[in-house]
Tab-separated table of C-alpha atoms in Angstrom:
chain	number	residue	atom	x	y	z
N	11	MET	CA	-2.770	9.106	40.272
N	12	LYS	CA	-4.419	11.215	37.616
N	13	GLN	CA	-7.927	10.308	38.849
N	14	GLN	CA	-7.050	11.420	42.398
N	15	PHE	CA	-5.416	14.715	41.002
N	16	LYS	CA	-8.746	15.467	39.217
N	17	VAL	CA	-10.775	14.740	42.277
N	18	ILE	CA	-8.595	16.966	44.462
N	19	LEU	CA	-8.886	19.771	42.089
N	20	GLY	CA	-12.681	19.424	41.846
N	21	VAL	CA	-12.943	19.601	45.564
N	22	LEU	CA	-10.795	22.750	45.745
N	23	PHE	CA	-12.995	24.490	43.083
N	24	LEU	CA	-16.050	23.445	44.968
N	25	ILE	CA	-14.675	24.937	48.201
N	26	LEU	CA	-13.651	28.219	46.398
N	27	PHE	CA	-17.154	28.426	44.790
N	28	VAL	CA	-18.983	27.952	48.070
N	29	ILE	CA	-16.628	30.720	49.729
N	30	VAL	CA	-17.531	32.985	46.659
N	31	ALA	CA	-21.238	32.266	46.921
N	32	LEU	CA	-21.455	32.923	50.594
N	33	GLN	CA	-19.598	36.304	50.206
N	34	ASN	CA	-21.745	37.397	47.111
N	35	VAL	CA	-25.448	37.198	48.116
N	36	ASN	CA	-25.998	40.964	47.816
N	37	PRO	CA	-28.566	41.732	45.028
N	38	VAL	CA	-27.280	43.561	41.938
N	39	SER	CA	-29.196	45.436	39.327
N	40	VAL	CA	-29.214	43.756	35.789
N	41	ASP	CA	-30.310	46.010	33.030
N	42	LEU	CA	-31.597	44.312	29.824
N	43	PHE	CA	-32.373	47.229	27.713
N	44	VAL	CA	-36.019	46.907	28.396
N	45	ALA	CA	-36.345	45.667	31.948
N	46	LYS	CA	-34.371	45.915	35.065
N	47	TYR	CA	-33.932	42.948	37.392
N	48	GLN	CA	-32.509	42.610	40.985
N	49	VAL	CA	-30.718	39.207	41.344
N	50	PRO	CA	-28.048	37.972	43.719
N	51	LEU	CA	-24.513	38.338	42.463
N	52	ILE	CA	-23.725	34.685	42.904
N	53	LEU	CA	-26.852	33.899	40.544
N	54	LEU	CA	-25.443	36.302	37.929
N	55	ILE	CA	-21.876	34.544	38.184
N	56	LEU	CA	-23.472	31.189	37.947
N	57	LEU	CA	-25.654	32.034	34.852
N	58	SER	CA	-22.686	33.676	33.256
N	59	ALA	CA	-20.446	30.635	33.790
N	60	LEU	CA	-23.204	28.324	32.633
N	61	LEU	CA	-23.651	30.347	29.516
N	62	GLY	CA	-19.881	30.210	28.937
N	63	MET	CA	-19.890	26.500	29.231
N	64	ILE	CA	-22.771	26.023	26.854
N	65	VAL	CA	-21.130	28.193	24.213
N	66	GLY	CA	-17.844	26.300	24.739
N	67	LEU	CA	-19.655	22.980	24.491
N	68	LEU	CA	-21.225	23.960	21.226
N	69	VAL	CA	-18.008	25.072	19.820
N	70	THR	CA	-16.345	21.929	20.755
N	71	ILE	CA	-19.172	19.662	19.285
N	72	SER	CA	-18.949	21.459	15.991
N	73	SER	CA	-15.184	21.091	15.972
N	74	ASN	CA	-15.447	17.439	16.807
N	75	SER	CA	-18.139	16.873	14.186
N	76	ARG	CA	-15.813	18.430	11.525
N	77	GLN	CA	-12.974	16.226	12.682
N	78	ARG	CA	-15.007	13.146	12.695
N	79	LYS	CA	-16.062	13.959	9.025
N	80	GLU	CA	-12.427	14.451	8.178
N	81	VAL	CA	-11.366	11.202	9.773
N	82	LYS	CA	-14.077	9.274	8.066
N	83	ARG	CA	-13.124	10.862	4.658
N	84	LEU	CA	-9.432	9.941	5.361
N	85	ASN	CA	-10.218	6.358	6.321
N	86	ASN	CA	-12.231	5.915	3.218
N	87	GLU	CA	-9.268	7.255	1.172
N	88	ILE	CA	-6.887	4.949	2.958
N	89	LYS	CA	-9.209	2.005	2.194
N	90	SER	CA	-9.389	2.829	-1.554
N	91	LEU	CA	-5.546	3.164	-1.650
N	92	LYS	CA	-5.153	-0.110	0.001
N	93	ASP	CA	-7.588	-1.713	-2.428
N	94	ARG	CA	-5.779	-0.026	-5.376
N	95	HIS	CA	-2.342	-1.192	-3.928
N	96	THR	CA	-3.780	-4.831	-3.646
N	97	GLN	CA	-5.008	-4.715	-7.112
N	98	ASP	CA	-1.618	-3.477	-8.367
N	99	ILE	CA	0.200	-6.138	-6.582
N	100	ILE	CA	-2.143	-8.826	-8.031
N	101	LYS	CA	-1.515	-7.400	-11.491
N	102	LYS	CA	2.274	-7.391	-10.945
N	103	ASP	CA	2.237	-10.886	-9.539
N	104	ASP	CA	0.282	-12.005	-12.732
N	105	GLN	CA	2.828	-10.168	-14.915
N	106	ILE	CA	5.731	-11.840	-12.989
N	107	SER	CA	4.108	-15.407	-13.404
N	108	ASP	CA	3.618	-14.735	-17.240
N	109	LEU	CA	7.187	-13.546	-17.648
N	110	LYS	CA	8.321	-16.538	-15.706
N	111	ALA	CA	6.411	-18.845	-18.074
N	112	LYS	CA	7.802	-16.983	-21.115
N	113	VAL	CA	11.324	-17.249	-19.784
N	114	SER	CA	10.718	-21.071	-19.094
N	115	ASP	CA	9.431	-21.515	-22.682
N	116	LEU	CA	12.397	-19.678	-24.247
N	117	LYS	CA	14.758	-21.835	-22.056
N	118	ASP	CA	13.185	-24.915	-23.448
N	119	LYS	CA	13.261	-23.663	-27.114
N	120	ASN	CA	16.958	-22.549	-26.559
N	121	LYS	CA	17.795	-26.132	-25.331
N	122	ASN	CA	15.924	-27.701	-28.125
N	123	THR	CA	17.626	-25.419	-30.684
N	124	GLN	CA	21.144	-26.366	-29.317
N	125	VAL	CA	20.334	-30.047	-29.394
N	126	TYR	CA	19.116	-29.661	-32.962
N	127	GLN	CA	22.223	-27.649	-34.077
N	128	GLU	CA	24.545	-30.122	-32.450
N	129	ASP	CA	22.852	-33.075	-34.289
N	130	SER	CA	23.207	-30.991	-37.567
N	131	PHE	CA	26.825	-30.334	-36.851
N	132	VAL	CA	27.687	-33.902	-36.156
N	133	LYS	CA	25.675	-35.040	-39.225
N	134	GLN	CA	27.795	-32.540	-41.375
N	135	GLU	CA	31.024	-33.823	-40.022
N	136	MET	CA	30.011	-37.431	-40.671
N	137	ASP	CA	29.279	-36.584	-44.459
N	138	MET	CA	32.859	-35.063	-44.870
N	139	PRO	CA	35.645	-37.249	-46.354
N	140	GLU	CA	38.728	-37.996	-44.312
N	141	SER	CA	40.868	-35.443	-46.170
N	142	HIS	CA	38.749	-32.504	-44.903
N	143	LEU	CA	39.594	-33.352	-41.409
N	144	ASP	CA	43.277	-32.258	-41.868
N	145	PRO	CA	43.349	-28.440	-41.762
N	146	ALA	CA	46.719	-28.341	-43.625
N	147	SER	CA	45.273	-29.926	-46.669
N	148	MET	CA	42.074	-28.016	-46.813
N	149	THR	CA	41.353	-25.382	-49.540
N	150	PRO	CA	38.618	-22.699	-49.315
N	151	LYS	CA	36.454	-24.918	-51.480
N	152	ASP	CA	36.755	-27.677	-49.032
N	153	LEU	CA	35.421	-25.707	-46.106
N	154	PRO	CA	32.059	-26.561	-44.991
N	155	VAL	CA	29.429	-24.112	-45.775
N	156	SER	CA	26.815	-23.713	-43.128
N	157	GLU	CA	23.395	-23.914	-44.253
N	158	GLU	CA	20.686	-21.832	-42.494
N	159	VAL	CA	18.648	-24.087	-40.431
N	160	SER	CA	14.976	-23.083	-39.872
N	161	LEU	CA	13.326	-24.529	-37.009
N	162	PRO	CA	9.644	-25.595	-36.943
N	163	ALA	CA	7.612	-23.496	-34.585
N	164	GLN	CA	6.959	-26.446	-32.187
N	165	VAL	CA	9.795	-29.051	-31.792
N	166	GLU	CA	8.678	-32.370	-30.881
N	167	LEU	CA	11.049	-34.221	-28.505
N	168	PRO	CA	11.023	-37.829	-27.464
N	169	GLU	CA	9.454	-38.372	-24.088
N	170	GLU	CA	12.863	-39.047	-22.412
N	171	VAL	CA	14.475	-35.850	-23.564
N	172	ASP	CA	11.271	-33.908	-22.704
N	173	ALA	CA	11.434	-35.371	-19.153
N	174	ASP	CA	14.912	-34.287	-18.707
N	175	PHE	CA	14.153	-30.564	-19.455
N	176	THR	CA	10.934	-30.169	-17.085
N	177	GLU	CA	11.472	-28.793	-13.907
């Protein structure tokens, strides 16, 4: 539909041009400061139209050239931003995996600490005499004093316990 409209419009302009050309064949005087020429009016109209099209084409080409440069610059900027974004994502993913590993290690240490503390508490209760188990008969001297327990940096667990805590 659009193509047909362009063809019809082109034919109408061609018919109009032929009518104007046939009506304007009379010679006109053209004064170019130094020389005077006698040319048919239609030729003067055609040369003026052609000169206007050339000027318009040059303006359009320079505008398109600037736009292409701008598009190229913007595409390069987009590419660099995408690359930087990808690098940032990779860094954040690495940080997340490092933090997950630290959390897992801390959970393991926490479990090991709890097991060690429970074992110490049970051992302490076993060492107390029967009379200490009755709260009514206890005196402040009889209350167990908790000792600070220092854990080694690396706690060695038996294989069966270690297997229970691995994911």
